[in-house]
Amino acid sequence: MIRVLDGLALVLAALVVSDLLLWWWRPEELFLPLLQVADSEKRMLAIGILSNSRDPRAFEPLAALLKDTDKNVRKAGIVALANLRDPRAFDPLHSLLKDLKDEDPGTRSLIALGLSGLRDPRAVEALLGLLAKGEVRMGGDAFAQRIGRSGDPRFFDLFLPMIQDPKRDVRDRSFAIKALGHLRDPRAVDPLIAMLKDADGDIRYSAGEALGRLRDPRALGPLVALLADPIQTLRLNAKEWVADLRDPGATGAFLSSSARVNGANSFRRLP
Protein backbone atom coordinates (compact mmCIF):
# COMPACT_ATOMS: atom_id res chain seq x y z
CA MET A 1 0.00 0.00 0.00
CA ILE A 2 2.86 2.39 0.89
CA ARG A 3 4.54 1.71 -2.47
CA VAL A 4 1.32 2.53 -4.29
CA LEU A 5 1.00 5.81 -2.42
CA ASP A 6 4.64 6.64 -3.11
CA GLY A 7 4.05 6.00 -6.82
CA LEU A 8 1.02 8.26 -6.90
CA ALA A 9 2.98 10.97 -5.12
CA LEU A 10 5.71 10.76 -7.75
CA VAL A 11 3.17 11.06 -10.57
CA LEU A 12 1.56 14.10 -8.97
CA ALA A 13 4.98 15.66 -8.37
CA ALA A 14 5.91 15.09 -12.03
CA LEU A 15 2.73 16.81 -13.18
CA VAL A 16 3.40 19.82 -10.95
CA VAL A 17 7.01 20.06 -12.11
CA SER A 18 5.99 19.84 -15.78
CA ASP A 19 3.50 22.70 -15.32
CA LEU A 20 6.17 24.81 -13.62
CA LEU A 21 8.64 24.10 -16.41
CA LEU A 22 6.13 25.16 -19.07
CA TRP A 23 5.51 28.35 -17.11
CA TRP A 24 9.21 29.11 -16.63
CA TRP A 25 10.64 27.69 -19.86
CA ARG A 26 9.03 28.96 -23.03
CA PRO A 27 8.78 25.95 -25.40
CA GLU A 28 8.31 27.88 -28.65
CA GLU A 29 11.94 27.68 -29.76
CA LEU A 30 11.90 23.89 -29.50
CA PHE A 31 8.47 23.18 -31.00
CA LEU A 32 8.16 25.74 -33.79
CA PRO A 33 10.56 23.80 -36.05
CA LEU A 34 8.52 20.62 -35.49
CA LEU A 35 5.64 22.15 -37.43
CA GLN A 36 7.63 21.56 -40.60
CA VAL A 37 8.68 17.93 -40.08
CA ALA A 38 7.16 15.04 -42.00
CA ASP A 39 6.27 13.04 -38.89
CA SER A 40 2.56 13.76 -38.32
CA GLU A 41 2.66 12.75 -34.64
CA LYS A 42 5.44 15.22 -33.90
CA ARG A 43 3.59 17.94 -35.80
CA MET A 44 0.40 17.32 -33.84
CA LEU A 45 2.33 17.42 -30.55
CA ALA A 46 3.93 20.71 -31.52
CA ILE A 47 0.59 22.19 -32.58
CA GLY A 48 -1.00 21.29 -29.24
CA ILE A 49 1.82 22.70 -27.12
CA LEU A 50 2.09 25.90 -29.13
CA SER A 51 -1.64 26.54 -28.99
CA ASN A 52 -1.56 26.17 -25.20
CA SER A 53 1.41 28.50 -24.88
CA ARG A 54 -0.70 31.54 -25.85
CA ASP A 55 2.52 33.09 -27.22
CA PRO A 56 1.77 35.59 -30.01
CA ARG A 57 4.87 34.34 -31.86
CA ALA A 58 3.05 31.06 -32.49
CA PHE A 59 0.25 32.76 -34.44
CA GLU A 60 1.82 33.00 -37.89
CA PRO A 61 3.23 29.44 -37.96
CA LEU A 62 -0.11 28.06 -36.76
CA ALA A 63 -2.09 30.18 -39.23
CA ALA A 64 0.08 28.84 -42.04
CA LEU A 65 -1.16 25.35 -41.22
CA LEU A 66 -4.58 26.29 -42.58
CA LYS A 67 -3.07 25.99 -46.06
CA ASP A 68 -1.43 22.61 -45.41
CA THR A 69 -2.11 19.78 -47.86
CA ASP A 70 -2.97 17.42 -44.99
CA LYS A 71 -6.64 17.83 -44.00
CA ASN A 72 -6.00 16.64 -40.44
CA VAL A 73 -3.21 19.18 -40.02
CA ARG A 74 -5.52 21.93 -41.28
CA LYS A 75 -8.14 20.91 -38.72
CA ALA A 76 -5.53 20.84 -35.95
CA GLY A 77 -4.43 24.31 -37.01
CA ILE A 78 -8.01 25.59 -36.73
CA VAL A 79 -8.35 24.15 -33.23
CA ALA A 80 -4.99 25.68 -32.28
CA LEU A 81 -6.06 29.13 -33.47
CA ALA A 82 -9.34 28.71 -31.61
CA ASN A 83 -7.35 28.02 -28.44
CA LEU A 84 -4.83 30.79 -29.09
CA ARG A 85 -7.61 33.41 -29.39
CA ASP A 86 -5.33 35.82 -31.20
CA PRO A 87 -7.33 38.72 -32.69
CA ARG A 88 -5.42 38.28 -35.96
CA ALA A 89 -7.05 34.87 -36.44
CA PHE A 90 -10.15 36.24 -38.17
CA ASP A 91 -8.53 36.74 -41.57
CA PRO A 92 -7.05 33.24 -42.01
CA LEU A 93 -10.13 31.55 -40.55
CA HIS A 94 -12.53 33.56 -42.70
CA SER A 95 -10.39 33.02 -45.79
CA LEU A 96 -10.45 29.26 -45.26
CA LEU A 97 -14.20 29.43 -44.66
CA LYS A 98 -14.76 31.03 -48.07
CA ASP A 99 -12.60 28.39 -49.77
CA LEU A 100 -14.36 25.42 -48.20
CA LYS A 101 -16.50 23.06 -50.21
CA ASP A 102 -20.10 22.54 -49.18
CA GLU A 103 -19.40 18.91 -48.29
CA ASP A 104 -17.01 19.79 -45.44
CA PRO A 105 -19.30 20.48 -42.42
CA GLY A 106 -16.77 19.25 -39.85
CA THR A 107 -14.12 21.80 -40.81
CA ARG A 108 -16.77 24.50 -41.08
CA SER A 109 -17.87 23.75 -37.51
CA LEU A 110 -14.30 23.99 -36.23
CA ILE A 111 -13.94 27.38 -37.91
CA ALA A 112 -17.14 28.50 -36.20
CA LEU A 113 -15.64 27.47 -32.86
CA GLY A 114 -12.53 29.50 -33.66
CA LEU A 115 -14.56 32.54 -34.66
CA SER A 116 -16.65 32.34 -31.49
CA GLY A 117 -13.57 32.99 -29.36
CA LEU A 118 -12.61 36.23 -31.12
CA ARG A 119 -13.65 39.65 -29.87
CA ASP A 120 -14.09 40.91 -33.41
CA PRO A 121 -17.40 42.25 -34.79
CA ARG A 122 -16.59 40.59 -38.13
CA ALA A 123 -16.33 37.22 -36.39
CA VAL A 124 -19.75 37.70 -34.79
CA GLU A 125 -21.27 38.58 -38.17
CA ALA A 126 -19.74 35.51 -39.81
CA LEU A 127 -20.84 33.26 -36.96
CA LEU A 128 -24.41 34.56 -37.06
CA GLY A 129 -24.52 33.81 -40.79
CA LEU A 130 -23.21 30.27 -40.35
CA LEU A 131 -25.69 29.45 -37.60
CA ALA A 132 -28.64 31.03 -39.38
CA LYS A 133 -27.95 29.01 -42.54
CA GLY A 134 -27.47 25.79 -40.58
CA GLU A 135 -23.99 25.34 -42.02
CA VAL A 136 -22.35 24.25 -38.77
CA ARG A 137 -22.99 21.53 -36.24
CA MET A 138 -24.34 23.05 -33.07
CA GLY A 139 -22.99 21.36 -29.99
CA GLY A 140 -20.53 21.55 -27.13
CA ASP A 141 -20.70 23.61 -23.99
CA ALA A 142 -17.47 25.45 -24.88
CA PHE A 143 -19.06 26.70 -28.10
CA ALA A 144 -22.18 27.82 -26.21
CA GLN A 145 -20.06 29.58 -23.57
CA ARG A 146 -18.09 31.50 -26.18
CA ILE A 147 -21.29 32.65 -27.86
CA GLY A 148 -22.60 33.74 -24.47
CA ARG A 149 -19.46 35.76 -23.75
CA SER A 150 -20.08 37.79 -26.90
CA GLY A 151 -23.18 39.26 -25.27
CA ASP A 152 -24.57 40.07 -28.71
CA PRO A 153 -28.39 40.31 -28.50
CA ARG A 154 -28.73 39.05 -32.07
CA PHE A 155 -27.92 35.56 -30.84
CA PHE A 156 -31.06 35.75 -28.68
CA ASP A 157 -33.15 36.56 -31.75
CA LEU A 158 -31.50 33.67 -33.60
CA PHE A 159 -31.87 31.00 -30.93
CA LEU A 160 -35.34 31.80 -29.58
CA PRO A 161 -37.24 30.44 -32.63
CA MET A 162 -34.97 27.37 -32.63
CA ILE A 163 -35.89 26.26 -29.12
CA GLN A 164 -39.58 26.77 -29.82
CA ASP A 165 -39.61 24.68 -33.01
CA PRO A 166 -40.52 21.06 -32.13
CA LYS A 167 -39.52 19.93 -35.64
CA ARG A 168 -35.88 20.92 -35.17
CA ASP A 169 -33.29 18.36 -34.12
CA VAL A 170 -33.18 17.91 -30.35
CA ARG A 171 -29.42 18.49 -30.32
CA ASP A 172 -29.83 21.86 -32.05
CA ARG A 173 -32.61 22.91 -29.68
CA SER A 174 -30.59 21.80 -26.66
CA PHE A 175 -27.54 23.73 -27.85
CA ALA A 176 -29.64 26.86 -28.47
CA ILE A 177 -31.02 26.59 -24.92
CA LYS A 178 -27.51 26.29 -23.47
CA ALA A 179 -26.38 29.33 -25.47
CA LEU A 180 -29.34 31.36 -24.19
CA GLY A 181 -28.34 30.46 -20.66
CA HIS A 182 -24.80 31.67 -21.26
CA LEU A 183 -26.02 34.89 -22.91
CA ARG A 184 -27.73 35.77 -19.60
CA ASP A 185 -30.44 37.76 -21.35
CA PRO A 186 -33.44 38.12 -18.98
CA ARG A 187 -35.79 37.88 -21.96
CA ALA A 188 -34.91 34.18 -22.14
CA VAL A 189 -36.38 33.32 -18.73
CA ASP A 190 -40.03 32.87 -19.72
CA PRO A 191 -39.29 30.88 -22.92
CA LEU A 192 -36.91 28.64 -20.96
CA ILE A 193 -39.53 28.07 -18.27
CA ALA A 194 -41.88 26.91 -21.00
CA MET A 195 -39.22 24.41 -22.15
CA LEU A 196 -39.38 22.70 -18.73
CA LYS A 197 -42.65 21.15 -19.91
CA ASP A 198 -41.21 19.83 -23.18
CA ALA A 199 -41.81 16.16 -23.95
CA ASP A 200 -38.08 15.50 -24.43
CA GLY A 201 -35.98 14.95 -21.31
CA ASP A 202 -32.84 16.45 -22.88
CA ILE A 203 -34.71 19.68 -23.58
CA ARG A 204 -36.05 19.84 -20.03
CA TYR A 205 -32.57 19.20 -18.66
CA SER A 206 -30.95 21.91 -20.81
CA ALA A 207 -33.68 24.39 -19.86
CA GLY A 208 -33.28 23.66 -16.15
CA GLU A 209 -29.51 24.04 -16.37
CA ALA A 210 -29.87 27.35 -18.23
CA LEU A 211 -32.37 28.68 -15.69
CA GLY A 212 -30.10 27.65 -12.84
CA ARG A 213 -27.35 29.68 -14.49
CA LEU A 214 -29.60 32.71 -15.02
CA ARG A 215 -30.70 32.67 -11.35
CA ASP A 216 -33.88 34.62 -12.02
CA PRO A 217 -36.42 34.32 -9.17
CA ARG A 218 -39.20 33.74 -11.73
CA ALA A 219 -37.75 30.29 -12.35
CA LEU A 220 -37.94 29.13 -8.73
CA GLY A 221 -41.44 27.65 -8.83
CA PRO A 222 -41.02 25.87 -12.18
CA LEU A 223 -37.67 24.42 -11.07
CA VAL A 224 -39.15 23.19 -7.81
CA ALA A 225 -41.88 21.50 -9.87
CA LEU A 226 -39.10 19.73 -11.76
CA LEU A 227 -38.30 17.81 -8.57
CA ALA A 228 -41.26 15.60 -9.50
CA ASP A 229 -39.96 14.88 -13.02
CA PRO A 230 -40.15 11.19 -14.01
CA ILE A 231 -36.43 11.21 -14.94
CA GLN A 232 -34.25 10.64 -11.90
CA THR A 233 -31.31 12.66 -13.23
CA LEU A 234 -33.51 15.69 -13.74
CA ARG A 235 -34.89 15.42 -10.21
CA LEU A 236 -31.40 15.25 -8.74
CA ASN A 237 -30.05 18.17 -10.77
CA ALA A 238 -33.13 20.25 -9.97
CA LYS A 239 -31.94 20.29 -6.35
CA GLU A 240 -28.79 22.13 -7.42
CA TRP A 241 -30.63 24.47 -9.78
CA VAL A 242 -33.02 25.47 -7.01
CA ALA A 243 -30.08 26.05 -4.67
CA ASP A 244 -28.32 28.15 -7.31
CA LEU A 245 -31.15 30.65 -7.22
CA ARG A 246 -30.09 31.51 -3.65
CA ASP A 247 -33.68 32.35 -2.77
CA PRO A 248 -34.78 32.04 0.88
CA GLY A 249 -38.06 30.52 -0.28
CA ALA A 250 -36.23 27.76 -2.13
CA THR A 251 -35.24 25.94 1.07
CA GLY A 252 -38.75 25.22 2.26
CA ALA A 253 -39.98 24.28 -1.19
CA PHE A 254 -37.03 21.97 -1.64
CA LEU A 255 -37.51 20.23 1.70
CA SER A 256 -41.15 19.55 0.94
CA SER A 257 -40.11 17.67 -2.20
CA SER A 258 -36.91 16.03 -0.96
CA ALA A 259 -38.55 12.72 -0.11
CA ARG A 260 -39.04 12.11 -3.83
CA VAL A 261 -35.32 12.24 -4.59
CA ASN A 262 -33.51 11.07 -1.43
CA GLY A 263 -33.64 7.43 -2.49
CA ALA A 264 -31.40 8.06 -5.51
CA ASN A 265 -27.87 6.66 -5.26
CA SER A 266 -26.48 7.82 -8.61
CA PHE A 267 -25.85 11.20 -10.17
CA ARG A 268 -25.54 11.10 -13.92
CA ARG A 269 -26.22 13.75 -16.52
CA LEU A 270 -28.25 12.91 -19.57
CA PRO A 271 -26.09 11.91 -22.55
PDB file of C-alpha atoms in Angstrom, residues 178 196 201 204-213 222-229 231-245 254 261 264 266-271:
ATOM      1  CA  LYS A 178     -27.508  26.293 -23.474  1.00  0.00           C
ATOM      2  CA  LEU A 196     -39.383  22.704 -18.732  1.00  0.00           C
ATOM      3  CA  GLY A 201     -35.978  14.952 -21.314  1.00  0.00           C
ATOM      4  CA  ARG A 204     -36.048  19.837 -20.027  1.00  0.00           C
ATOM      5  CA  TYR A 205     -32.567  19.201 -18.662  1.00  0.00           C
ATOM      6  CA  SER A 206     -30.945  21.911 -20.813  1.00  0.00           C
ATOM      7  CA  ALA A 207     -33.681  24.387 -19.856  1.00  0.00           C
ATOM      8  CA  GLY A 208     -33.283  23.658 -16.150  1.00  0.00           C
ATOM      9  CA  GLU A 209     -29.515  24.040 -16.373  1.00  0.00           C
ATOM     10  CA  ALA A 210     -29.866  27.348 -18.229  1.00  0.00           C
ATOM     11  CA  LEU A 211     -32.369  28.680 -15.685  1.00  0.00           C
ATOM     12  CA  GLY A 212     -30.096  27.648 -12.843  1.00  0.00           C
ATOM     13  CA  ARG A 213     -27.350  29.679 -14.486  1.00  0.00           C
ATOM     14  CA  PRO A 222     -41.018  25.873 -12.185  1.00  0.00           C
ATOM     15  CA  LEU A 223     -37.670  24.420 -11.073  1.00  0.00           C
ATOM     16  CA  VAL A 224     -39.153  23.188  -7.808  1.00  0.00           C
ATOM     17  CA  ALA A 225     -41.879  21.496  -9.871  1.00  0.00           C
ATOM     18  CA  LEU A 226     -39.097  19.728 -11.764  1.00  0.00           C
ATOM     19  CA  LEU A 227     -38.301  17.814  -8.566  1.00  0.00           C
ATOM     20  CA  ALA A 228     -41.260  15.595  -9.499  1.00  0.00           C
ATOM     21  CA  ASP A 229     -39.958  14.884 -13.022  1.00  0.00           C
ATOM     22  CA  ILE A 231     -36.433  11.212 -14.943  1.00  0.00           C
ATOM     23  CA  GLN A 232     -34.247  10.639 -11.903  1.00  0.00           C
ATOM     24  CA  THR A 233     -31.314  12.659 -13.226  1.00  0.00           C
ATOM     25  CA  LEU A 234     -33.511  15.686 -13.738  1.00  0.00           C
ATOM     26  CA  ARG A 235     -34.885  15.423 -10.207  1.00  0.00           C
ATOM     27  CA  LEU A 236     -31.396  15.253  -8.743  1.00  0.00           C
ATOM     28  CA  ASN A 237     -30.054  18.166 -10.774  1.00  0.00           C
ATOM     29  CA  ALA A 238     -33.132  20.245  -9.973  1.00  0.00           C
ATOM     30  CA  LYS A 239     -31.935  20.295  -6.349  1.00  0.00           C
ATOM     31  CA  GLU A 240     -28.791  22.135  -7.420  1.00  0.00           C
ATOM     32  CA  TRP A 241     -30.634  24.471  -9.778  1.00  0.00           C
ATOM     33  CA  VAL A 242     -33.024  25.474  -7.009  1.00  0.00           C
ATOM     34  CA  ALA A 243     -30.083  26.046  -4.668  1.00  0.00           C
ATOM     35  CA  ASP A 244     -28.318  28.150  -7.314  1.00  0.00           C
ATOM     36  CA  LEU A 245     -31.153  30.651  -7.224  1.00  0.00           C
ATOM     37  CA  PHE A 254     -37.029  21.971  -1.639  1.00  0.00           C
ATOM     38  CA  VAL A 261     -35.324  12.237  -4.590  1.00  0.00           C
ATOM     39  CA  ALA A 264     -31.403   8.057  -5.510  1.00  0.00           C
ATOM     40  CA  SER A 266     -26.478   7.823  -8.613  1.00  0.00           C
ATOM     41  CA  PHE A 267     -25.848  11.196 -10.169  1.00  0.00           C
ATOM     42  CA  ARG A 268     -25.539  11.104 -13.924  1.00  0.00           C
ATOM     43  CA  ARG A 269     -26.223  13.747 -16.517  1.00  0.00           C
ATOM     44  CA  LEU A 270     -28.252  12.906 -19.565  1.00  0.00           C
ATOM     45  CA  PRO A 271     -26.092  11.914 -22.549  1.00  0.00           C
TER      46      PRO A 271
END
